């Protein structure tokens, strides 16, 4: 990786990471970029950092070398967010550097610095409205943006270049090439790739915090922002408003409606529930509503969450298993509820053998997690669905699709 210049006095340093599960659980087949930024006035600050995985801090130091800056030239380390994908390198930095520099962070970050890295000295806390003068007319301003994505998170704004460093906010999955890390150096096709990676990143990492996202966007709105330089993904230099609009739209999706689409999640033990899945898909698509279809548990949770987050309607096709829901589906629904993906239009059908039970547990989970999903009447069949059962599945799936169309298009015209 190599250092690139964002604008005068602002430089991007970055490491791409792949072959890991992000946060220990989310698949990232396209990798993810961890971005840091060096801002120079008469003094130098590094904003955001990288994880401590093998070789990653060293990648950062090598990029400082390219700038002909040594770690001894860094006067301030600005920690916008304490999650270790951004703060993990601090231990290595302190080992190399000692502690004759100042860490700038929010008040809530300070106890985590101690708990994570045993860092207690030379920590200066800031809050909304505070500034840091780097000299040469470069003043950094700080704004608390709590819960985007942890409570201690803040954003840093360079008043000279009008660059916002919001860490996780406005970020995305996807490894970024050194040759084209900026929206003005990417083709439209590549930008759309990062927007898709942004949607899955948002569904996995940020979805539970949509209200804080809306508040953060409102708080930052008065700033004259010319560049958005997030902790993950590409830098928005020619059209920062585009990523703000995307995040606004995604922040609305959690409470619905989202896109006028239906996600079909299905799981089946011996093919009986499965035999009605095609019928449901056909009925939904016959209404002109696109479907996204995922088998559970074969589809990894990261992709299931992304799909449900973006769909206004959900079909859950699953059998009863030991008087309860098919366990992998129960696990998926539990995570959907905890991510606060609420107010979906939904329909469930499935098979049972000796006894039902899945439907009862599903409704209990819907209530316990306060999901407020609006359900079409379920269809349950003993064993393999009959022709009449399939006709009922088709009828109810069509009803769901019509409901999704009316709701999503009324509130969010295409
Ligand atoms: Fe990229 Fe919440 O860390």
Tab-separated table of C-alpha atoms in Angstrom, residues 1-16 32-41 43-51 56-57 59-61 63-64 67 69-71 73-81 85-87 89-90 93 102 104 132 134 138 140 142 154-158 161-172 174-178 180-184 186 194 201 225-237 240 243:
chain	number	residue	atom	x	y	z
A	1	UNK	CA	0.000	0.000	0.000
A	2	UNK	CA	1.132	3.531	-0.544
A	3	UNK	CA	0.280	6.916	0.825
A	4	UNK	CA	-1.955	9.108	-1.298
A	5	UNK	CA	-2.701	12.790	-1.012
A	6	UNK	CA	-6.329	13.632	-0.230
A	7	UNK	CA	-5.780	17.363	-0.500
A	8	UNK	CA	-3.126	19.872	0.568
A	9	UNK	CA	-1.886	18.846	4.012
A	10	UNK	CA	-4.092	15.739	4.263
A	11	UNK	CA	-2.820	12.257	3.384
A	12	UNK	CA	-4.523	8.883	3.289
A	13	UNK	CA	-2.755	5.815	4.676
A	14	UNK	CA	-4.570	2.529	4.383
A	15	UNK	CA	-4.372	-1.223	4.802
A	16	UNK	CA	-6.652	-3.715	3.095
A	32	UNK	CA	-12.173	-4.146	3.810
A	33	UNK	CA	-9.938	-1.074	3.918
A	34	UNK	CA	-8.762	0.390	7.228
A	35	UNK	CA	-7.997	4.058	6.656
A	36	UNK	CA	-5.880	6.491	8.630
A	37	UNK	CA	-5.171	10.094	7.763
A	38	UNK	CA	-2.180	12.288	8.472
A	39	UNK	CA	-2.986	15.981	8.752
A	40	UNK	CA	-0.151	18.453	8.749
A	41	UNK	CA	0.129	22.027	9.898
A	43	UNK	CA	2.349	20.085	13.912
A	44	UNK	CA	1.155	16.714	12.648
A	45	UNK	CA	-1.805	14.622	13.687
A	46	UNK	CA	-2.845	11.137	12.663
A	47	UNK	CA	-6.587	10.613	12.671
A	48	UNK	CA	-7.998	7.106	13.066
A	49	UNK	CA	-5.772	4.077	12.972
A	50	UNK	CA	-5.712	0.449	12.019
A	51	UNK	CA	-6.141	-2.932	13.661
A	56	UNK	CA	-1.102	-4.138	9.542
A	57	UNK	CA	0.503	-1.524	11.847
A	59	UNK	CA	1.914	-1.256	6.742
A	60	UNK	CA	0.942	2.037	8.328
A	61	UNK	CA	4.515	2.795	9.422
A	63	UNK	CA	3.384	4.565	4.530
A	64	UNK	CA	4.642	7.164	6.991
A	67	UNK	CA	5.812	10.563	3.334
A	69	UNK	CA	7.506	11.379	8.221
A	70	UNK	CA	8.775	9.323	11.118
A	71	UNK	CA	6.576	8.266	13.967
A	73	UNK	CA	7.050	13.565	13.946
A	74	UNK	CA	3.489	12.761	15.064
A	75	UNK	CA	2.338	15.208	17.731
A	76	UNK	CA	-1.251	14.065	18.108
A	77	UNK	CA	-3.108	10.791	17.654
A	78	UNK	CA	-6.806	11.512	17.218
A	79	UNK	CA	-8.900	8.497	18.238
A	80	UNK	CA	-12.386	9.023	16.831
A	81	UNK	CA	-13.563	5.535	17.785
A	85	UNK	CA	-10.161	-2.193	14.062
A	86	UNK	CA	-9.169	1.481	14.431
A	87	UNK	CA	-7.400	1.566	17.782
A	89	UNK	CA	-2.348	-0.345	16.489
A	90	UNK	CA	-2.000	1.986	19.524
A	93	UNK	CA	2.699	2.684	18.281
A	102	UNK	CA	-0.907	13.404	22.947
A	104	UNK	CA	-7.063	13.206	21.551
A	132	UNK	CA	-7.092	21.694	18.182
A	134	UNK	CA	-2.067	22.368	14.384
A	138	UNK	CA	-5.098	24.247	10.268
A	140	UNK	CA	-9.303	20.601	13.831
A	142	UNK	CA	-14.484	17.820	17.078
A	154	UNK	CA	-16.655	11.411	17.576
A	155	UNK	CA	-15.939	12.983	14.201
A	156	UNK	CA	-12.996	15.241	13.391
A	157	UNK	CA	-13.326	18.119	10.935
A	158	UNK	CA	-10.381	19.909	9.343
A	161	UNK	CA	-9.560	21.738	3.886
A	162	UNK	CA	-13.203	21.231	4.972
A	163	UNK	CA	-12.568	17.505	5.304
A	164	UNK	CA	-14.682	15.395	7.639
A	165	UNK	CA	-13.179	12.300	9.272
A	166	UNK	CA	-16.213	10.405	10.618
A	167	UNK	CA	-14.585	6.974	11.174
A	168	UNK	CA	-17.247	4.229	10.780
A	169	UNK	CA	-19.934	6.608	9.522
A	170	UNK	CA	-20.083	6.755	5.704
A	171	UNK	CA	-17.833	3.699	5.525
A	172	UNK	CA	-18.140	0.492	3.542
A	174	UNK	CA	-14.511	-3.616	0.076
A	175	UNK	CA	-10.757	-3.450	-0.385
A	176	UNK	CA	-9.637	-0.181	-1.982
A	177	UNK	CA	-6.912	0.128	-4.571
A	178	UNK	CA	-4.140	2.662	-4.000
A	180	UNK	CA	-8.180	4.773	-7.103
A	181	UNK	CA	-9.120	5.462	-3.499
A	182	UNK	CA	-11.231	8.550	-4.318
A	183	UNK	CA	-14.656	8.849	-5.903
A	184	UNK	CA	-13.192	11.141	-8.568
A	186	UNK	CA	-13.218	5.643	-9.783
A	194	UNK	CA	-18.611	0.292	-3.042
A	201	UNK	CA	-21.567	-3.005	5.918
A	225	UNK	CA	-18.080	19.562	4.098
A	226	UNK	CA	-16.082	19.308	0.857
A	227	UNK	CA	-14.504	15.885	1.481
A	228	UNK	CA	-15.604	12.868	3.528
A	229	UNK	CA	-12.729	10.620	4.571
A	230	UNK	CA	-14.103	7.600	6.470
A	231	UNK	CA	-12.293	4.893	8.404
A	232	UNK	CA	-13.370	2.228	5.868
A	233	UNK	CA	-13.918	2.397	2.127
A	234	UNK	CA	-13.323	5.133	-0.397
A	235	UNK	CA	-12.866	8.870	0.154
A	236	UNK	CA	-15.682	11.034	-1.182
A	237	UNK	CA	-13.955	14.020	-2.686
A	240	UNK	CA	-19.590	13.866	-0.595
A	243	UNK	CA	-22.654	9.099	0.491
